Amino acid sequence: MHKGHPIKKKRWRNLDLYLLLIPAIIQVLIFRYWPIAGIQIAFKNFSAKKGIWGSSWVGLKHFMMFFQSYNFWEVLGNTLTLSLAMLLFSFPIPFLFALFLNRLMNARFKKVLQTVSYAPYFISTVVLVGMLYSFFSMDSGLINLIIGKMGGESVNFMGKASCFVPLYVGSAIWQTMGYNAVIYIAALTNVSPEIYEAARIDGATKLQSILHIDIPALLPTMLILLIMQLGQIMNIGYEKVYLMQNALNLSSSEIISTYVYKLGLQQARYDFSTAVNLFNTVINFILLIIVNRVSKKASGSSLW
Amino acid sequence: MNRVKRYDPDKVFDVVNTIVMVILFLIVLYPLFFVAIASVSDPNLVNSGKVILWPKGFNLDAYQHILTNANILNGYKNSVIYTFVWTAIAVCVTVPAGYALSRKDLPMRKTATMFFVFVMYFQGGLVPTYLVVKQLNLLDTMWAVILPTCVSVFNLIVCRTFFEGTMSDELLDAARVDGVTNLKYFFQIALPLSKAIIAIMILFYAIQQWNSYFDAMIYLNSKDKFPLQVVLKDILIQAQMNSSGAFGDAESVAAMQRIAELVKYSSIIVASLPMLILYPFVQKYFVKGIMIGSVKG
């Protein structure tokens, strides 16, 4: 019967589906692929007069300049520190939250807590950082008022280099814990109640059944999320970092993406900052491919 | 029956777990609660740590100030416009494209999918994108905020996954026998069956645009075009940043600090108002959306 293979016969028969795709294709061509073509200025001496294509080639000059610049190691180090701190603290907490939330006895409290837990996700970055400045401000912030009441000295949290990473990571956990736990919580509801019942009859305590039932059930999901996170390790966004940055904490808050923004758009060094960005993109891309390949071999899960 | 149990490990677990979760609940909720009570309290009492559990010196001055602050009001208006236009365009582009990609009989389906997925992992970056926007003469127009980001590949994949999971081949075959074309099938049969994904997309996109500031900051120069988040950034962060030790033009800084002191809590509430109103819907569809999105692209 040819019922199952009408496609083979008329390969181009569904070409009209492309009418639905064309707007998206045009948008992506203009605003995603055209900029990729513009990356060539990383290897050029960009002059606004001659344009992207007419500017003269300079090879790896900008890259060399970046590697030799006095803040190369600082910027790279800050980027990696922030990413690794996020991975170490912000990644496992939603996992743990889901595990223990799932075991709450009071069903109503469980529901309320889950709903409340992802409310902060809807707060904008500007508002979140605004809240940080309010809560941690030197003279009128709630935290310093409490420290003061307990007889301690006020700390300029927002203007202290050593406080930048903890504040960034801590506020990220506060904002995204509930949201990131949603996937895990849903995965846990797929565990059949009979397994728990069997474990209980065999005398397993709750902690034991978390260890031997829940964690193995969540592992595949966690692995995929871990790959995604590892593949983004150099891709930490500038939006929040830029807002938290000030002259006093710059030595730990200047990361590659904010550096690119300042050089590129504030100082109009288009070619150099594009080179810095390309360095970041390429490393990240290579990392993503390696991580993906390793995980494909080890567990069969892959991003594509 | 004599039970010789000195302690039941499950009971201990339940008690400890409940206590930890209550603490967590307070940690998540308290900052939000504090913002709410601080916004209706006397700023002097807030700044001296007298407001902890309930409003003190209740007044609505801060809200009154917002309602008379031209910058904030104008920003609000701009944000509403940008969010509406951007979301409308984004949804109209993303949903049909997601449907087309979900069709297994789409010619060159693999290539088309790769075409989109590639840009999720490899981007031109800030400056090359800026130069494109500049070359198109979009700088300092609302289209600079709208066009460059109006297709999210992630959302596109979410749509594709949704259609793959919900549209049956039998329905398509039956329609074909009746001579229905692909476009007609999409608009008259698939779309009406897919209200859930449209709702999810509207939410995903609207929230993203309402909360974003960066594109507006780099592409817009005229103050009267600033969306709310950029106005808030200037009030909430620039002013307070200066009190943390960075320096700026002293007079305007002082003026901004005065405004900031007044509205730093109430503006948070006002900016989050659309989210608060949407929250019941957001909740229902957001979880659904995350679940579809978590199936790999």
Coordinates of C-alpha atoms in Angstrom, one line a residue:
Chain A
M1 CA 0.0 0.0 0.0
H2 CA 1.2 3.5 -0.7
K3 CA -0.8 5.1 2.0
G4 CA 2.1 5.4 4.3
H5 CA 4.5 7.0 1.7
P6 CA 2.7 9.8 -0.1
I7 CA 5.7 12.0 0.8
K8 CA 8.3 10.2 -1.2
K9 CA 6.3 10.5 -4.4
K10 CA 5.8 14.2 -4.3
R11 CA 8.8 15.5 -2.4
W12 CA 8.0 19.1 -2.9
R13 CA 4.3 18.8 -2.4
N14 CA 4.3 20.5 0.9
L15 CA 6.4 23.5 -0.2
D16 CA 3.5 25.8 0.8
L17 CA 4.4 25.1 4.4
Y18 CA 7.3 27.4 3.8
L19 CA 4.8 30.3 3.6
L20 CA 4.4 29.8 7.4
L21 CA 8.1 29.7 7.9
I22 CA 9.2 32.7 5.7
P23 CA 8.6 35.5 8.3
A24 CA 10.7 33.6 10.9
I25 CA 13.4 32.8 8.3
I26 CA 13.7 36.4 7.2
Q27 CA 13.9 37.6 10.8
V28 CA 16.6 35.1 11.6
L29 CA 18.6 35.9 8.4
I30 CA 18.6 39.6 9.1
F31 CA 19.1 39.7 12.9
R32 CA 21.0 36.5 13.5
Y33 CA 22.9 35.5 10.4
W34 CA 23.8 39.0 9.2
P35 CA 25.5 39.8 12.6
I36 CA 27.4 36.5 12.3
A37 CA 28.7 37.7 8.9
G38 CA 29.7 40.9 10.8
I39 CA 32.0 39.0 13.1
Q40 CA 34.7 39.4 10.4
I41 CA 35.4 42.9 11.8
A42 CA 37.2 41.0 14.6
F43 CA 39.9 40.4 12.1
K44 CA 39.8 43.8 10.5
N45 CA 40.6 47.4 11.2
F46 CA 37.1 48.6 11.3
S47 CA 36.5 52.0 9.8
A48 CA 32.9 53.4 9.6
K49 CA 33.7 55.0 6.3
K50 CA 34.7 51.8 4.5
G51 CA 32.1 49.6 6.3
I52 CA 32.3 46.0 7.4
W53 CA 33.2 44.5 4.1
G54 CA 35.6 47.3 2.9
S55 CA 37.7 47.6 6.0
S56 CA 41.2 46.1 5.8
W57 CA 42.3 42.8 7.3
V58 CA 44.6 42.8 10.3
G59 CA 44.7 39.1 11.1
L60 CA 44.8 38.2 14.8
K61 CA 45.9 41.6 16.0
H62 CA 42.9 42.3 18.2
F63 CA 43.1 38.9 19.8
M64 CA 46.7 39.3 20.6
M65 CA 46.0 42.7 22.1
F66 CA 43.3 41.2 24.3
F67 CA 45.5 38.3 25.4
Q68 CA 48.3 40.7 26.3
S69 CA 46.1 43.4 27.9
Y70 CA 46.5 43.8 31.6
N71 CA 43.0 42.8 32.5
F72 CA 42.7 39.7 30.3
W73 CA 43.3 37.3 33.2
E74 CA 41.1 39.3 35.6
V75 CA 38.2 39.4 33.2
L76 CA 38.5 35.7 32.2
G77 CA 38.9 34.7 35.9
N78 CA 35.9 36.7 37.0
T79 CA 33.8 35.2 34.2
L80 CA 34.8 31.6 35.2
T81 CA 34.4 32.3 39.0
L82 CA 30.9 33.6 38.5
S83 CA 29.9 30.7 36.3
L84 CA 31.3 28.1 38.5
A85 CA 29.8 29.6 41.6
M86 CA 26.4 29.5 39.8
L87 CA 27.0 25.9 38.8
L88 CA 28.0 24.9 42.3
F89 CA 25.3 26.6 44.3
S90 CA 22.5 27.7 42.0
F91 CA 22.3 24.4 40.1
P92 CA 21.8 21.8 42.9
I93 CA 19.4 23.8 45.1
P94 CA 16.3 23.5 42.9
F95 CA 17.0 19.8 42.8
L96 CA 17.1 19.5 46.6
F97 CA 14.1 21.8 46.9
A98 CA 12.0 19.6 44.6
L99 CA 13.1 16.4 46.5
F100 CA 12.1 17.8 49.9
L101 CA 9.0 19.8 48.8
N102 CA 7.7 16.5 47.3
R103 CA 7.8 14.9 50.8
L104 CA 5.8 17.6 52.6
M105 CA 2.9 16.0 54.5
N106 CA 0.6 19.0 54.4
A107 CA -0.8 19.1 50.8
R108 CA -2.0 22.7 51.1
F109 CA 1.2 24.1 52.4
K110 CA 3.0 22.2 49.6
K111 CA 0.9 23.8 47.0
V112 CA 1.2 27.3 48.5
L113 CA 4.9 27.0 48.8
Q114 CA 5.3 25.9 45.3
T115 CA 3.2 28.7 43.9
V116 CA 5.1 31.3 46.0
S117 CA 8.5 29.8 45.2
Y118 CA 8.4 30.8 41.6
A119 CA 6.8 34.2 42.1
P120 CA 10.3 35.9 42.2
Y121 CA 11.0 34.6 38.7
F122 CA 8.6 37.2 37.3
I123 CA 10.4 40.1 38.8
S124 CA 12.5 42.0 36.3
T125 CA 16.3 42.2 36.5
V126 CA 16.1 46.0 37.1
V127 CA 13.7 45.5 40.0
L128 CA 15.7 42.6 41.5
V129 CA 18.9 44.6 41.5
G130 CA 17.0 47.7 42.7
M131 CA 15.8 45.5 45.6
L132 CA 19.4 44.4 46.3
Y133 CA 20.5 48.0 46.5
S134 CA 17.7 48.8 48.9
F135 CA 18.1 45.8 51.2
F136 CA 21.9 46.0 51.3
S137 CA 22.4 49.8 51.3
M138 CA 24.9 51.2 53.7
D139 CA 22.8 53.5 55.8
S140 CA 19.2 52.5 55.4
G141 CA 19.3 48.9 54.1
L142 CA 17.4 46.3 56.2
I143 CA 20.4 44.0 56.4
N144 CA 22.7 46.7 57.8
L145 CA 20.0 47.9 60.2
I146 CA 19.8 44.4 61.6
I147 CA 23.6 44.2 61.8
G148 CA 23.6 47.6 63.6
K149 CA 21.0 46.4 66.1
M150 CA 23.1 43.4 66.9
G151 CA 26.0 45.8 67.5
G152 CA 28.0 45.2 64.3
E153 CA 29.5 47.6 61.9
S154 CA 27.7 48.5 58.7
V155 CA 29.1 46.8 55.6
N156 CA 29.0 48.3 52.2
F157 CA 27.8 45.1 50.5
M158 CA 27.1 46.6 47.1
G159 CA 30.4 48.4 46.9
K160 CA 32.6 45.5 48.0
A161 CA 34.4 43.3 45.5
S162 CA 34.3 40.2 47.8
C163 CA 30.5 40.5 48.2
F164 CA 29.7 40.6 44.5
V165 CA 29.7 36.9 43.7
P166 CA 27.7 35.9 46.9
L167 CA 25.1 38.6 46.2
Y168 CA 24.8 37.6 42.5
V169 CA 24.5 33.9 43.2
G170 CA 22.3 34.3 46.3
S171 CA 19.8 36.6 44.6
A172 CA 19.8 34.3 41.6
I173 CA 18.9 31.4 43.8
W174 CA 16.2 33.4 45.4
Q175 CA 14.8 34.4 42.1
T176 CA 15.0 31.1 40.1
M177 CA 14.9 28.2 42.7
G178 CA 11.1 27.6 42.4
Y179 CA 11.1 28.1 38.6
N180 CA 13.9 25.7 38.0
A181 CA 12.3 23.2 40.4
V182 CA 9.2 22.9 38.3
I183 CA 10.7 20.3 35.9
Y184 CA 12.0 18.2 38.8
I185 CA 8.7 18.3 40.6
A186 CA 6.8 17.2 37.5
A187 CA 9.3 14.4 37.0
L188 CA 8.7 13.2 40.6
T189 CA 4.9 13.1 40.0
N190 CA 5.7 10.5 37.4
V191 CA 7.1 8.0 39.9
S192 CA 4.4 5.5 40.5
P193 CA 3.0 5.4 44.1
E194 CA 3.3 1.6 44.1
I195 CA 7.1 1.9 44.2
Y196 CA 6.9 4.1 47.3
E197 CA 4.4 1.7 48.9
A198 CA 6.6 -1.3 48.2
A199 CA 9.6 0.5 49.7
R200 CA 7.6 1.4 52.8
I201 CA 6.5 -2.2 53.3
D202 CA 10.1 -3.3 53.0
G203 CA 10.9 -1.0 55.9
A204 CA 12.6 1.8 54.0
T205 CA 12.5 5.2 55.8
K206 CA 11.6 8.3 53.9
L207 CA 15.2 9.4 53.6
Q208 CA 16.1 6.0 52.2
S209 CA 13.3 6.2 49.6
I210 CA 14.5 9.7 48.6
L211 CA 18.0 8.3 48.1
H212 CA 17.0 5.1 46.3
I213 CA 13.8 6.1 44.4
D214 CA 13.6 9.9 43.9
I215 CA 17.1 10.7 43.1
P216 CA 17.5 8.0 40.5
A217 CA 14.2 9.1 39.0
L218 CA 15.5 12.7 38.6
L219 CA 18.9 11.8 37.4
P220 CA 18.2 11.8 33.6
T221 CA 16.5 15.2 33.8
M222 CA 19.3 16.6 35.9
L223 CA 21.9 15.4 33.5
I224 CA 20.3 17.2 30.5
L225 CA 20.0 20.4 32.5
L226 CA 23.6 20.0 33.6
I227 CA 24.8 19.6 30.0
M228 CA 22.9 22.7 29.1
Q229 CA 24.4 24.6 32.0
L230 CA 28.0 23.4 31.3
G231 CA 27.5 24.4 27.6
Q232 CA 26.7 27.9 28.7
I233 CA 29.5 28.3 31.2
M234 CA 31.1 31.3 29.5
N235 CA 27.8 32.7 28.5
I236 CA 26.8 34.4 31.7
G237 CA 24.5 37.3 30.8
Y238 CA 25.5 41.0 31.1
E239 CA 22.1 42.2 32.1
K240 CA 22.3 41.6 35.8
V241 CA 26.0 41.9 36.2
Y242 CA 26.0 45.3 34.5
L243 CA 23.4 46.6 36.9
M244 CA 25.3 45.3 40.0
Q245 CA 28.5 46.8 38.8
N246 CA 30.1 49.9 40.2
A247 CA 33.5 51.5 40.5
L248 CA 34.1 49.8 43.9
N249 CA 33.4 46.2 43.0
L250 CA 34.7 46.2 39.4
S251 CA 37.7 44.1 40.2
S252 CA 35.4 41.1 40.6
S253 CA 32.4 42.2 38.6
E254 CA 34.0 42.9 35.3
I255 CA 33.2 39.8 33.1
I256 CA 33.8 39.3 29.4
S257 CA 30.3 40.3 28.3
T258 CA 30.2 43.6 30.3
Y259 CA 33.8 44.3 29.1
V260 CA 32.6 43.8 25.5
Y261 CA 29.7 46.2 26.1
K262 CA 31.8 48.9 27.5
L263 CA 34.6 48.7 24.9
G264 CA 32.2 48.1 22.0
L265 CA 29.3 50.5 22.6
Q266 CA 30.5 53.0 25.1
Q267 CA 34.0 53.5 23.6
A268 CA 33.0 52.5 20.1
R269 CA 36.0 50.1 19.7
Y270 CA 33.9 47.9 17.5
D271 CA 36.6 45.6 16.0
F272 CA 38.4 44.9 19.3
S273 CA 35.3 44.2 21.3
T274 CA 34.0 41.9 18.6
A275 CA 37.2 39.9 18.8
V276 CA 36.8 39.6 22.6
N277 CA 33.3 38.4 22.1
L278 CA 34.3 36.0 19.4
F279 CA 36.9 34.5 21.7
N280 CA 34.1 33.9 24.3
T281 CA 31.7 32.5 21.7
V282 CA 34.2 30.1 20.3
I283 CA 35.3 28.7 23.6
N284 CA 31.7 28.3 24.6
F285 CA 30.8 26.6 21.4
I286 CA 33.7 24.1 21.7
L287 CA 32.8 23.4 25.3
L288 CA 29.2 22.7 24.3
I289 CA 30.2 20.3 21.7
I290 CA 32.7 18.4 24.0
V291 CA 30.2 18.2 26.8
N292 CA 27.5 17.1 24.5
R293 CA 29.7 14.4 23.0
V294 CA 30.8 13.1 26.4
S295 CA 27.2 12.9 27.6
K296 CA 26.1 11.2 24.5
K297 CA 28.7 8.5 25.0
A298 CA 28.2 8.2 28.8
S299 CA 24.4 8.2 29.0
G300 CA 22.9 8.5 25.6
S301 CA 21.4 11.9 26.3
S302 CA 22.3 14.8 24.0
L303 CA 21.1 18.2 23.1
W304 CA 20.7 17.5 19.4
Chain B
M1 CA 0.9 -5.0 70.8
N2 CA 3.9 -3.4 72.3
R3 CA 5.9 -1.0 70.1
V4 CA 9.4 -0.7 71.3
K5 CA 10.4 2.3 69.2
R6 CA 12.5 4.9 70.7
Y7 CA 12.0 7.2 67.8
D8 CA 10.5 7.0 64.4
P9 CA 13.0 8.2 61.8
D10 CA 10.1 9.2 59.5
K11 CA 8.6 11.4 62.2
V12 CA 11.9 13.2 62.7
F13 CA 12.2 13.6 58.9
D14 CA 8.7 15.1 58.7
V15 CA 9.3 17.6 61.5
V16 CA 12.7 18.7 60.2
N17 CA 11.5 18.9 56.6
T18 CA 8.5 21.0 57.6
I19 CA 10.6 23.4 59.6
V20 CA 13.2 23.8 56.8
M21 CA 10.4 24.4 54.3
V22 CA 8.7 27.0 56.4
I23 CA 12.0 28.8 56.7
L24 CA 12.4 28.6 53.0
F25 CA 8.9 29.9 52.5
L26 CA 9.7 32.9 54.7
I27 CA 13.0 33.6 52.8
V28 CA 11.2 33.6 49.5
L29 CA 8.2 35.6 50.6
Y30 CA 9.6 38.1 53.1
P31 CA 11.5 40.4 50.6
L32 CA 8.3 40.7 48.5
F33 CA 6.2 41.3 51.6
F34 CA 8.7 43.9 52.9
V35 CA 8.6 45.8 49.6
A36 CA 4.8 45.9 49.8
I37 CA 4.6 47.2 53.4
A38 CA 7.5 49.6 52.9
S39 CA 5.8 51.1 49.9
V40 CA 2.9 52.3 52.0
S41 CA 4.9 53.3 55.1
D42 CA 6.6 56.5 56.1
P43 CA 10.1 56.4 54.4
N44 CA 11.8 57.7 57.6
L45 CA 10.4 54.9 59.6
V46 CA 11.4 52.4 56.9
N47 CA 15.0 53.8 56.7
S48 CA 15.5 53.6 60.4
G49 CA 14.4 50.0 60.6
K50 CA 11.0 50.5 62.3
V51 CA 9.0 48.8 59.6
I52 CA 9.5 45.0 59.9
L53 CA 6.2 43.2 60.0
W54 CA 3.5 45.7 59.2
P55 CA 3.2 49.2 57.6
K56 CA 4.0 52.1 59.9
G57 CA 3.0 55.7 59.3
F58 CA 0.6 54.5 56.6
N59 CA 0.4 56.8 53.6
L60 CA 0.2 56.6 49.8
D61 CA 2.5 59.5 49.0
A62 CA 4.9 57.3 47.2
Y63 CA 2.2 56.1 44.8
Q64 CA 0.9 59.7 44.4
H65 CA 4.4 60.7 43.4
I66 CA 4.6 58.0 40.8
L67 CA 1.3 59.1 39.4
T68 CA 2.6 62.6 38.9
N69 CA 6.1 61.6 37.7
A70 CA 6.1 62.2 33.9
N71 CA 9.1 60.0 33.3
I72 CA 7.6 57.0 35.0
L73 CA 4.2 57.5 33.4
N74 CA 5.7 57.9 30.0
G75 CA 7.8 54.8 30.5
Y76 CA 4.8 52.9 31.5
K77 CA 3.0 53.9 28.4
N78 CA 6.0 53.0 26.2
S79 CA 6.4 49.6 27.9
V80 CA 2.7 48.8 27.3
I81 CA 3.0 49.7 23.6
Y82 CA 6.3 47.8 23.1
T83 CA 5.0 44.8 24.9
F84 CA 1.8 44.7 22.9
V85 CA 3.4 45.2 19.5
W86 CA 6.3 43.0 20.1
T87 CA 4.2 40.2 21.5
A88 CA 1.7 40.4 18.7
I89 CA 4.5 40.2 16.0
A90 CA 6.5 37.5 17.9
V91 CA 3.5 35.2 18.4
C92 CA 2.3 35.7 14.8
V93 CA 5.7 34.7 13.5
T94 CA 6.6 32.0 16.0
V95 CA 3.5 29.9 16.1
P96 CA 3.1 29.3 12.3
A97 CA 6.8 28.6 12.0
G98 CA 6.7 26.2 14.9
Y99 CA 3.8 24.4 13.2
A100 CA 5.7 24.1 9.9
L101 CA 8.7 22.7 11.6
S102 CA 6.6 20.1 13.4
R103 CA 5.4 18.6 10.1
K104 CA 7.4 15.5 9.3
D105 CA 6.6 16.0 5.6
L106 CA 8.1 19.5 5.5
P107 CA 10.6 19.5 2.6
M108 CA 14.2 19.8 3.9
R109 CA 12.9 19.7 7.5
K110 CA 16.3 18.8 9.0
T111 CA 18.1 21.7 7.3
A112 CA 15.3 24.1 8.3
T113 CA 15.5 23.0 11.9
M114 CA 19.3 23.3 12.0
F115 CA 19.0 26.8 10.4
F116 CA 17.2 27.9 13.6
V117 CA 18.9 25.8 16.2
F118 CA 22.4 27.0 15.1
V119 CA 21.7 30.6 16.1
M120 CA 20.7 29.4 19.6
Y121 CA 24.3 28.3 20.2
F122 CA 26.3 30.7 18.0
Q123 CA 25.6 34.4 18.0
G124 CA 27.1 37.3 16.2
G125 CA 27.3 39.2 19.5
L126 CA 26.5 42.6 20.8
V127 CA 28.5 44.8 18.4
P128 CA 27.7 43.1 15.1
T129 CA 24.0 43.1 16.0
Y130 CA 24.2 46.7 16.9
L131 CA 25.8 47.5 13.5
V132 CA 23.0 45.7 11.7
V133 CA 20.4 47.7 13.6
K134 CA 22.3 50.9 12.8
Q135 CA 22.7 50.0 9.2
L136 CA 18.9 49.5 8.9
N137 CA 18.4 53.0 10.4
L138 CA 16.4 51.6 13.3
L139 CA 18.4 53.3 16.0
D140 CA 16.3 55.4 18.4
T141 CA 13.1 54.0 17.0
M142 CA 10.8 51.6 18.7
W143 CA 11.5 49.0 16.0
A144 CA 15.0 48.7 17.4
V145 CA 13.5 47.2 20.5
I146 CA 11.0 45.1 18.6
L147 CA 12.5 43.6 15.4
P148 CA 15.9 42.2 16.5
T149 CA 14.5 39.9 19.2
C150 CA 11.0 39.1 17.9
V151 CA 11.8 35.5 17.2
S152 CA 13.0 33.4 20.1
V153 CA 14.4 30.1 18.8
F154 CA 13.7 28.5 22.2
N155 CA 10.0 29.5 21.9
L156 CA 9.9 28.2 18.4
I157 CA 11.1 24.8 19.5
V158 CA 8.5 24.8 22.3
C159 CA 5.8 25.4 19.7
R160 CA 7.2 22.7 17.4
T161 CA 7.3 20.2 20.3
F162 CA 3.7 21.2 21.2
F163 CA 2.4 20.6 17.7
E164 CA 4.3 17.4 17.4
G165 CA 2.6 16.1 20.5
T166 CA -0.9 17.3 19.9
M167 CA -1.7 17.2 16.2
S168 CA -2.6 13.7 14.9
D169 CA -1.6 12.4 11.5
E170 CA -5.1 11.0 11.0
L171 CA -6.7 14.4 11.2
L172 CA -4.3 15.7 8.6
D173 CA -4.9 12.7 6.3
A174 CA -8.7 13.1 6.7
A175 CA -8.5 16.8 5.8
R176 CA -6.3 16.0 2.8
V177 CA -8.8 13.6 1.4
D178 CA -11.3 16.5 1.6
G179 CA -8.9 18.5 -0.5
V180 CA -7.9 20.9 2.3
T181 CA -4.6 22.7 1.6
N182 CA -1.8 23.0 4.2
L183 CA -2.4 26.6 4.9
K184 CA -6.1 26.2 5.3
Y185 CA -5.5 23.2 7.5
F186 CA -3.2 25.3 9.8
F187 CA -5.5 28.3 10.1
Q188 CA -8.8 26.6 10.2
I189 CA -8.1 23.3 12.0
A190 CA -4.7 23.3 13.8
L191 CA -4.8 26.8 15.2
P192 CA -8.3 26.6 16.8
L193 CA -7.1 23.4 18.5
S194 CA -4.0 25.1 19.8
K195 CA -5.3 27.8 22.1
A196 CA -3.0 26.6 24.9
I197 CA 0.2 27.1 23.0
I198 CA -0.9 30.5 21.9
A199 CA -1.6 31.5 25.5
I200 CA 1.8 30.1 26.6
M201 CA 3.6 32.0 23.8
I202 CA 1.8 35.3 24.7
L203 CA 2.9 34.9 28.3
F204 CA 6.5 33.9 27.6
Y205 CA 6.9 36.8 25.1
A206 CA 5.0 39.4 27.1
I207 CA 6.9 38.7 30.3
Q208 CA 10.2 38.8 28.5
Q209 CA 9.6 42.2 26.8
W210 CA 8.0 43.8 29.9
N211 CA 11.0 42.9 32.0
S212 CA 13.8 43.7 29.5
Y213 CA 15.9 46.8 29.6
F214 CA 19.2 46.1 27.8
D215 CA 18.1 46.5 24.2
A216 CA 16.2 49.7 25.0
M217 CA 19.2 51.0 26.8
I218 CA 21.6 50.5 23.9
Y219 CA 19.3 51.3 21.0
L220 CA 17.3 54.2 22.3
N221 CA 18.6 57.7 23.0
S222 CA 15.5 59.8 23.4
K223 CA 14.2 59.9 26.9
D224 CA 10.6 60.0 25.8
K225 CA 11.0 56.6 24.1
F226 CA 12.4 54.8 27.2
P227 CA 10.4 51.9 28.5
L228 CA 9.6 51.6 32.2
Q229 CA 12.5 49.4 33.0
V230 CA 15.1 51.9 31.7
V231 CA 13.4 54.7 33.7
L232 CA 13.4 52.5 36.8
K233 CA 17.1 51.6 36.2
D234 CA 17.9 55.3 36.3
I235 CA 15.9 55.9 39.4
L236 CA 16.4 52.7 41.4
I237 CA 20.0 51.8 40.6
Q238 CA 21.9 54.8 39.3
A239 CA 20.8 56.9 42.3
Q240 CA 21.5 54.2 44.9
M241 CA 24.7 53.2 43.2
N242 CA 26.0 56.7 43.7
S243 CA 25.3 56.4 47.4
S244 CA 27.4 53.3 47.4
G245 CA 30.4 55.2 46.2
A246 CA 30.5 55.7 42.5
F247 CA 30.4 59.3 41.4
G248 CA 28.4 61.4 39.0
D249 CA 27.2 64.9 38.3
A250 CA 26.4 65.9 41.9
E251 CA 23.3 68.0 41.4
S252 CA 21.4 65.6 39.2
V253 CA 22.5 62.7 41.4
A254 CA 21.1 64.5 44.5
A255 CA 17.8 65.1 42.7
M256 CA 17.6 61.5 41.5
Q257 CA 18.4 60.3 45.0
R258 CA 15.5 62.3 46.4
I259 CA 13.1 60.6 44.0
A260 CA 14.7 57.2 44.6
E261 CA 14.2 57.5 48.3
L262 CA 10.5 58.3 47.7
V263 CA 9.6 55.7 45.2
K264 CA 12.1 52.9 45.6
Y265 CA 9.5 50.5 47.0
S266 CA 6.3 51.7 45.4
S267 CA 7.8 51.7 41.9
I268 CA 8.6 48.0 42.3
I269 CA 5.0 47.3 43.0
V270 CA 3.8 49.4 40.1
A271 CA 6.3 47.8 37.7
S272 CA 5.2 44.3 38.7
L273 CA 1.5 45.1 38.7
P274 CA 0.9 43.5 35.3
M275 CA 2.6 40.3 36.5
L276 CA 0.5 40.3 39.7
I277 CA -2.6 40.6 37.6
L278 CA -1.5 37.9 35.2
Y279 CA -0.2 35.6 37.9
P280 CA -3.2 33.2 38.1
F281 CA -3.0 32.6 34.3
V282 CA 0.7 32.8 34.3
Q283 CA 0.8 30.1 36.9
K284 CA -1.4 27.6 35.0
Y285 CA 0.2 28.1 31.6
F286 CA 3.7 28.8 32.7
V287 CA 4.2 25.4 34.3
K288 CA 2.7 23.8 31.2
G289 CA 5.1 25.8 29.0
I290 CA 8.1 24.9 31.0
M291 CA 7.2 21.2 30.7
I292 CA 6.9 21.4 26.9
G293 CA 10.2 23.3 26.8
S294 CA 12.0 20.8 28.9
V295 CA 11.6 18.2 26.2
K296 CA 14.9 18.7 24.3
G297 CA 14.9 20.6 21.1

